[in-house]
């Protein structure tokens, strides 16, 4: 059943729209914004690409004390999954076509949580880049225990991953708290849509074994390992990722 409050919230998200064709929704990572996908977009313009900024990123809304959700729940995988589901449903209704859904890093967690909470109705295909179904152990994106330490670490990570724009530090902290506690392996095993899994073998944030696990356990998944590539696949191997996604999506 649709949630009118979530539907309205999804409509307030900043979204970039490029290209023409069947819809493709692209999700950023925990600290980045929709700009993270910029190196890949030239290869995907045969699709109608929709690039939202989740709360706490870009021009999308921030948490306010007068909102129904707590700060922790506002910047939580459950809220993100519900918002993306509302976007997918709206896109499918407006275009009359199922929606392809791609995620990088935390975006993979959002996709898996969407599947766990809402199923795969209105979804066409999935692309899972540099992600994990269960961050613990191994995928440690942040170690800071205080807001100050986390903010400093986030700045250093943004520089290392060559992010052009970054999320608010409080959004990063709360998002990480939900990601590191999530076990979405059952959702991954239950995927019934064609899926492409992409992972760099030099990924220091989400180890290669996490991508390999997804490729092995998502039924029928296509697997694209990228030798010599780290976590920021779009920045480091944008051309290879773009061409592979275009071929997989049929665009």
mmCIF file of C-alpha atoms in Angstrom:
data_model
loop_
_atom_site.group_PDB
_atom_site.id
_atom_site.type_symbol
_atom_site.label_atom_id
_atom_site.label_comp_id
_atom_site.label_asym_id
_atom_site.label_seq_id
_atom_site.Cartn_x
_atom_site.Cartn_y
_atom_site.Cartn_z
ATOM 1 C CA UNK A 1 0.000 0.000 0.000
ATOM 2 C CA UNK A 2 1.322 3.438 -0.927
ATOM 3 C CA UNK A 3 2.431 5.758 1.868
ATOM 4 C CA UNK A 4 1.323 9.318 0.997
ATOM 5 C CA UNK A 5 3.932 10.822 3.325
ATOM 6 C CA UNK A 6 6.754 8.881 1.657
ATOM 7 C CA UNK A 7 5.377 9.722 -1.794
ATOM 8 C CA UNK A 8 5.434 13.439 -0.949
ATOM 9 C CA UNK A 9 8.934 13.179 0.496
ATOM 10 C CA UNK A 10 10.211 11.451 -2.638
ATOM 11 C CA UNK A 11 8.868 14.328 -4.717
ATOM 12 C CA UNK A 12 11.090 16.754 -2.774
ATOM 13 C CA UNK A 13 14.328 14.957 -3.656
ATOM 14 C CA UNK A 14 16.667 16.744 -6.035
ATOM 15 C CA UNK A 15 16.836 14.663 -9.230
ATOM 16 C CA UNK A 16 18.941 15.119 -12.338
ATOM 17 C CA UNK A 17 17.366 13.899 -15.587
ATOM 18 C CA UNK A 18 19.382 13.116 -18.728
ATOM 19 C CA UNK A 19 18.940 10.978 -21.836
ATOM 20 C CA UNK A 20 15.901 9.491 -23.542
ATOM 21 C CA UNK A 21 14.421 6.013 -23.512
ATOM 22 C CA UNK A 22 13.428 3.423 -20.939
ATOM 23 C CA UNK A 23 13.961 4.614 -17.351
ATOM 24 C CA UNK A 24 17.183 3.969 -15.442
ATOM 25 C CA UNK A 25 17.502 5.144 -11.834
ATOM 26 C CA UNK A 26 21.069 5.547 -10.529
ATOM 27 C CA UNK A 27 21.841 5.652 -6.789
ATOM 28 C CA UNK A 28 24.944 7.222 -5.266
ATOM 29 C CA UNK A 29 27.008 5.997 -2.316
ATOM 30 C CA UNK A 30 27.062 6.865 1.361
ATOM 31 C CA UNK A 31 29.109 10.027 1.096
ATOM 32 C CA UNK A 32 28.682 11.068 -2.505
ATOM 33 C CA UNK A 33 25.897 12.594 -4.535
ATOM 34 C CA UNK A 34 24.421 11.977 -7.954
ATOM 35 C CA UNK A 35 27.578 13.586 -9.386
ATOM 36 C CA UNK A 36 29.409 10.316 -8.729
ATOM 37 C CA UNK A 37 27.764 8.846 -11.854
ATOM 38 C CA UNK A 38 28.901 11.657 -14.173
ATOM 39 C CA UNK A 39 31.790 9.715 -15.809
ATOM 40 C CA UNK A 40 29.399 6.925 -16.836
ATOM 41 C CA UNK A 41 26.474 8.963 -18.153
ATOM 42 C CA UNK A 42 27.728 9.449 -21.752
ATOM 43 C CA UNK A 43 27.370 5.692 -22.315
ATOM 44 C CA UNK A 44 23.841 5.588 -20.889
ATOM 45 C CA UNK A 45 22.052 8.353 -22.785
ATOM 46 C CA UNK A 46 19.898 5.863 -24.697
ATOM 47 C CA UNK A 47 18.107 5.537 -21.344
ATOM 48 C CA UNK A 48 16.132 8.144 -19.443
ATOM 49 C CA UNK A 49 18.571 8.447 -16.553
ATOM 50 C CA UNK A 50 17.182 9.651 -13.225
ATOM 51 C CA UNK A 51 19.803 10.533 -10.613
ATOM 52 C CA UNK A 52 18.351 11.426 -7.206
ATOM 53 C CA UNK A 53 20.190 12.892 -4.264
ATOM 54 C CA UNK A 54 19.068 11.132 -1.109
ATOM 55 C CA UNK A 55 18.372 13.242 2.010
ATOM 56 C CA UNK A 56 21.395 15.126 3.305
ATOM 57 C CA UNK A 57 22.936 15.401 -0.157
ATOM 58 C CA UNK A 58 22.908 18.177 -2.753
ATOM 59 C CA UNK A 59 19.697 20.206 -2.691
ATOM 60 C CA UNK A 60 17.591 17.407 -1.201
ATOM 61 C CA UNK A 61 15.965 17.966 2.207
ATOM 62 C CA UNK A 62 17.707 17.723 5.566
ATOM 63 C CA UNK A 63 16.334 16.348 8.808
ATOM 64 C CA UNK A 64 14.377 18.794 10.964
ATOM 65 C CA UNK A 65 13.404 18.419 14.597
ATOM 66 C CA UNK A 66 9.710 18.841 13.753
ATOM 67 C CA UNK A 67 9.657 15.793 11.459
ATOM 68 C CA UNK A 68 7.957 12.527 12.400
ATOM 69 C CA UNK A 69 11.116 10.482 11.855
ATOM 70 C CA UNK A 70 14.024 10.695 14.271
ATOM 71 C CA UNK A 71 17.416 11.790 12.954
ATOM 72 C CA UNK A 72 18.607 8.175 12.940
ATOM 73 C CA UNK A 73 15.534 6.946 11.060
ATOM 74 C CA UNK A 74 15.604 9.830 8.580
ATOM 75 C CA UNK A 75 19.124 8.917 7.424
ATOM 76 C CA UNK A 76 18.457 5.168 7.560
ATOM 77 C CA UNK A 77 18.462 2.496 4.858
ATOM 78 C CA UNK A 78 14.762 1.879 5.483
ATOM 79 C CA UNK A 79 13.852 5.497 4.718
ATOM 80 C CA UNK A 80 16.111 5.549 1.667
ATOM 81 C CA UNK A 81 14.587 2.302 0.375
ATOM 82 C CA UNK A 82 11.060 3.640 0.830
ATOM 83 C CA UNK A 83 11.913 6.872 -0.993
ATOM 84 C CA UNK A 84 13.528 5.029 -3.907
ATOM 85 C CA UNK A 85 10.587 2.640 -4.111
ATOM 86 C CA UNK A 86 8.270 5.647 -4.409
ATOM 87 C CA UNK A 87 10.460 7.048 -7.204
ATOM 88 C CA UNK A 88 10.495 3.696 -9.026
ATOM 89 C CA UNK A 89 6.726 3.347 -8.755
ATOM 90 C CA UNK A 90 6.160 6.864 -10.044
ATOM 91 C CA UNK A 91 8.610 6.402 -12.935
ATOM 92 C CA UNK A 92 7.007 3.131 -13.985
ATOM 93 C CA UNK A 93 3.531 4.645 -13.904
ATOM 94 C CA UNK A 94 4.522 7.759 -15.848
ATOM 95 C CA UNK A 95 6.578 5.972 -18.512
ATOM 96 C CA UNK A 96 4.617 2.749 -18.776
ATOM 97 C CA UNK A 97 7.910 0.844 -18.552
ATOM 98 C CA UNK A 98 9.666 -1.110 -15.809
ATOM 99 C CA UNK A 99 12.631 0.675 -14.262
ATOM 100 C CA UNK A 100 16.256 -0.449 -14.351
ATOM 101 C CA UNK A 101 17.964 0.284 -11.036
ATOM 102 C CA UNK A 102 21.703 0.735 -10.473
ATOM 103 C CA UNK A 103 23.529 1.453 -7.239
ATOM 104 C CA UNK A 104 27.090 2.137 -6.199
ATOM 105 C CA UNK A 105 28.410 1.319 -2.723
ATOM 106 C CA UNK A 106 25.633 2.250 -0.254
ATOM 107 C CA UNK A 107 23.332 2.423 -3.267
ATOM 108 C CA UNK A 108 23.615 -1.378 -3.459
ATOM 109 C CA UNK A 109 22.459 -1.619 0.159
ATOM 110 C CA UNK A 110 19.514 0.645 -0.642
ATOM 111 C CA UNK A 111 18.529 -1.586 -3.576
ATOM 112 C CA UNK A 112 18.745 -4.773 -1.524
ATOM 113 C CA UNK A 113 16.739 -3.188 1.282
ATOM 114 C CA UNK A 114 14.132 -1.994 -1.218
ATOM 115 C CA UNK A 115 13.761 -5.579 -2.428
ATOM 116 C CA UNK A 116 13.436 -6.830 1.149
ATOM 117 C CA UNK A 117 10.774 -4.247 2.021
ATOM 118 C CA UNK A 118 8.845 -3.886 -1.237
ATOM 119 C CA UNK A 119 9.713 -6.687 -3.645
ATOM 120 C CA UNK A 120 10.683 -6.268 -7.298
ATOM 121 C CA UNK A 121 7.446 -5.020 -8.861
ATOM 122 C CA UNK A 122 8.137 -2.348 -11.510
ATOM 123 C CA UNK A 123 11.830 -3.289 -11.669
ATOM 124 C CA UNK A 124 13.431 -4.439 -14.933
ATOM 125 C CA UNK A 125 17.114 -5.063 -14.251
ATOM 126 C CA UNK A 126 19.666 -4.373 -11.517
ATOM 127 C CA UNK A 127 23.288 -3.214 -11.545
ATOM 128 C CA UNK A 128 25.199 -3.600 -8.263
ATOM 129 C CA UNK A 129 28.539 -1.757 -8.198
ATOM 130 C CA UNK A 130 31.106 -1.938 -5.369
ATOM 131 C CA UNK A 131 28.510 -3.122 -2.893
ATOM 132 C CA UNK A 132 27.876 -5.607 -0.132
ATOM 133 C CA UNK A 133 24.955 -7.586 1.215
ATOM 134 C CA UNK A 134 26.451 -7.556 4.723
ATOM 135 C CA UNK A 135 29.124 -5.007 5.597
ATOM 136 C CA UNK A 136 30.298 -6.733 8.782
ATOM 137 C CA UNK A 137 32.896 -8.069 8.778
ATOM 138 C CA UNK A 138 35.288 -6.592 6.272
ATOM 139 C CA UNK A 139 33.577 -3.592 4.672
ATOM 140 C CA UNK A 140 34.555 -0.794 7.040
ATOM 141 C CA UNK A 141 33.944 2.563 5.409
ATOM 142 C CA UNK A 142 34.332 4.666 8.553
ATOM 143 C CA UNK A 143 35.944 4.129 11.957
ATOM 144 C CA UNK A 144 35.239 7.439 13.689
ATOM 145 C CA UNK A 145 33.404 7.287 17.021
ATOM 146 C CA UNK A 146 32.616 10.997 17.403
ATOM 147 C CA UNK A 147 31.009 13.467 14.971
ATOM 148 C CA UNK A 148 34.280 15.402 14.781
ATOM 149 C CA UNK A 149 36.354 12.317 14.008
ATOM 150 C CA UNK A 150 33.836 11.098 11.453
ATOM 151 C CA UNK A 151 33.687 14.465 9.701
ATOM 152 C CA UNK A 152 37.480 14.554 9.416
ATOM 153 C CA UNK A 153 37.529 10.983 8.149
ATOM 154 C CA UNK A 154 34.758 11.755 5.670
ATOM 155 C CA UNK A 155 36.760 14.633 4.172
ATOM 156 C CA UNK A 156 39.791 12.385 3.764
ATOM 157 C CA UNK A 157 37.679 9.644 2.195
ATOM 158 C CA UNK A 158 36.050 12.078 -0.233
ATOM 159 C CA UNK A 159 39.474 13.138 -1.458
ATOM 160 C CA UNK A 160 40.677 9.553 -1.777
ATOM 161 C CA UNK A 161 37.585 8.475 -3.729
ATOM 162 C CA UNK A 162 37.699 11.600 -5.919
ATOM 163 C CA UNK A 163 34.139 12.609 -5.013
ATOM 164 C CA UNK A 164 33.028 15.864 -6.624
ATOM 165 C CA UNK A 165 30.360 16.576 -4.022
ATOM 166 C CA UNK A 166 29.797 15.143 -0.575
ATOM 167 C CA UNK A 167 26.983 14.421 1.856
ATOM 168 C CA UNK A 168 26.505 16.231 5.147
ATOM 169 C CA UNK A 169 28.625 14.694 7.903
ATOM 170 C CA UNK A 170 25.626 13.932 10.129
ATOM 171 C CA UNK A 171 23.900 12.166 7.229
ATOM 172 C CA UNK A 172 27.041 10.104 6.617
ATOM 173 C CA UNK A 173 27.282 9.104 10.287
ATOM 174 C CA UNK A 174 23.655 7.998 10.578
ATOM 175 C CA UNK A 175 23.732 6.235 7.209
ATOM 176 C CA UNK A 176 26.814 4.287 8.216
ATOM 177 C CA UNK A 177 25.175 3.220 11.491
ATOM 178 C CA UNK A 178 22.342 1.606 9.527
ATOM 179 C CA UNK A 179 24.538 0.105 6.795
ATOM 180 C CA UNK A 180 27.003 -1.556 9.152
ATOM 181 C CA UNK A 181 24.152 -3.201 11.050
ATOM 182 C CA UNK A 182 22.276 -4.466 7.992
ATOM 183 C CA UNK A 183 22.270 -8.083 6.835
ATOM 184 C CA UNK A 184 20.662 -8.183 3.388
ATOM 185 C CA UNK A 185 21.948 -11.544 2.223
ATOM 186 C CA UNK A 186 18.465 -13.063 2.101
ATOM 187 C CA UNK A 187 17.321 -10.249 -0.186
ATOM 188 C CA UNK A 188 20.303 -10.856 -2.478
ATOM 189 C CA UNK A 189 19.575 -14.571 -2.672
ATOM 190 C CA UNK A 190 15.962 -13.803 -3.537
ATOM 191 C CA UNK A 191 16.646 -11.549 -6.530
ATOM 192 C CA UNK A 192 14.670 -12.644 -9.596
ATOM 193 C CA UNK A 193 15.585 -9.872 -11.998
ATOM 194 C CA UNK A 194 18.578 -9.932 -14.379
ATOM 195 C CA UNK A 195 21.508 -8.555 -12.398
ATOM 196 C CA UNK A 196 25.012 -7.326 -13.210
ATOM 197 C CA UNK A 197 27.519 -7.298 -10.335
ATOM 198 C CA UNK A 198 30.618 -5.102 -10.760
ATOM 199 C CA UNK A 199 33.558 -4.876 -8.362
ATOM 200 C CA UNK A 200 37.149 -3.695 -8.463
ATOM 201 C CA UNK A 201 39.717 -6.160 -7.178
ATOM 202 C CA UNK A 202 41.625 -3.352 -5.401
ATOM 203 C CA UNK A 203 38.634 -2.134 -3.414
ATOM 204 C CA UNK A 204 39.888 -1.129 0.021
ATOM 205 C CA UNK A 205 36.499 0.010 1.339
ATOM 206 C CA UNK A 206 34.315 -2.911 0.312
ATOM 207 C CA UNK A 207 36.624 -5.892 -0.247
ATOM 208 C CA UNK A 208 36.467 -7.792 -3.513
ATOM 209 C CA UNK A 209 35.098 -10.859 -1.720
ATOM 210 C CA UNK A 210 31.862 -8.969 -1.006
ATOM 211 C CA UNK A 211 31.261 -8.457 -4.720
ATOM 212 C CA UNK A 212 32.230 -12.046 -5.432
ATOM 213 C CA UNK A 213 29.675 -13.186 -2.843
ATOM 214 C CA UNK A 214 26.935 -11.220 -4.589
ATOM 215 C CA UNK A 215 27.894 -12.650 -7.967
ATOM 216 C CA UNK A 216 27.826 -16.177 -6.535
ATOM 217 C CA UNK A 217 24.543 -15.856 -4.623
ATOM 218 C CA UNK A 218 22.335 -13.630 -6.781
ATOM 219 C CA UNK A 219 20.636 -16.184 -9.054
ATOM 220 C CA UNK A 220 21.967 -15.957 -12.609
ATOM 221 C CA UNK A 221 24.003 -12.814 -11.972
ATOM 222 C CA UNK A 222 26.460 -11.568 -14.586
ATOM 223 C CA UNK A 223 29.855 -10.849 -13.029
ATOM 224 C CA UNK A 224 32.281 -8.105 -14.041
ATOM 225 C CA UNK A 225 35.485 -8.023 -11.971
ATOM 226 C CA UNK A 226 37.677 -5.020 -12.719
ATOM 227 C CA UNK A 227 41.413 -5.697 -12.278
ATOM 228 C CA UNK A 228 43.390 -2.891 -10.672
ATOM 229 C CA UNK A 229 40.306 -0.836 -9.806
ATOM 230 C CA UNK A 230 39.414 0.377 -6.314
ATOM 231 C CA UNK A 231 36.127 1.364 -4.706
ATOM 232 C CA UNK A 232 35.414 4.388 -6.891
ATOM 233 C CA UNK A 233 34.698 2.447 -10.067
ATOM 234 C CA UNK A 234 33.046 5.352 -11.890
ATOM 235 C CA UNK A 235 36.047 7.636 -11.428
ATOM 236 C CA UNK A 236 38.661 4.957 -12.124
ATOM 237 C CA UNK A 237 36.982 2.845 -14.808
ATOM 238 C CA UNK A 238 34.061 4.908 -16.047
ATOM 239 C CA UNK A 239 34.431 3.889 -19.687
ATOM 240 C CA UNK A 240 34.549 0.167 -18.910
ATOM 241 C CA UNK A 241 31.622 0.419 -16.526
ATOM 242 C CA UNK A 242 29.576 2.533 -18.925
ATOM 243 C CA UNK A 243 30.057 0.203 -21.886
ATOM 244 C CA UNK A 244 29.296 -2.867 -19.773
ATOM 245 C CA UNK A 245 26.168 -1.305 -18.316
ATOM 246 C CA UNK A 246 24.998 -0.174 -21.749
ATOM 247 C CA UNK A 247 25.398 -3.692 -23.137
ATOM 248 C CA UNK A 248 23.703 -5.279 -20.136
ATOM 249 C CA UNK A 249 20.808 -2.823 -20.186
ATOM 250 C CA UNK A 250 20.359 -3.159 -23.933
ATOM 251 C CA UNK A 251 20.822 0.556 -24.484
#
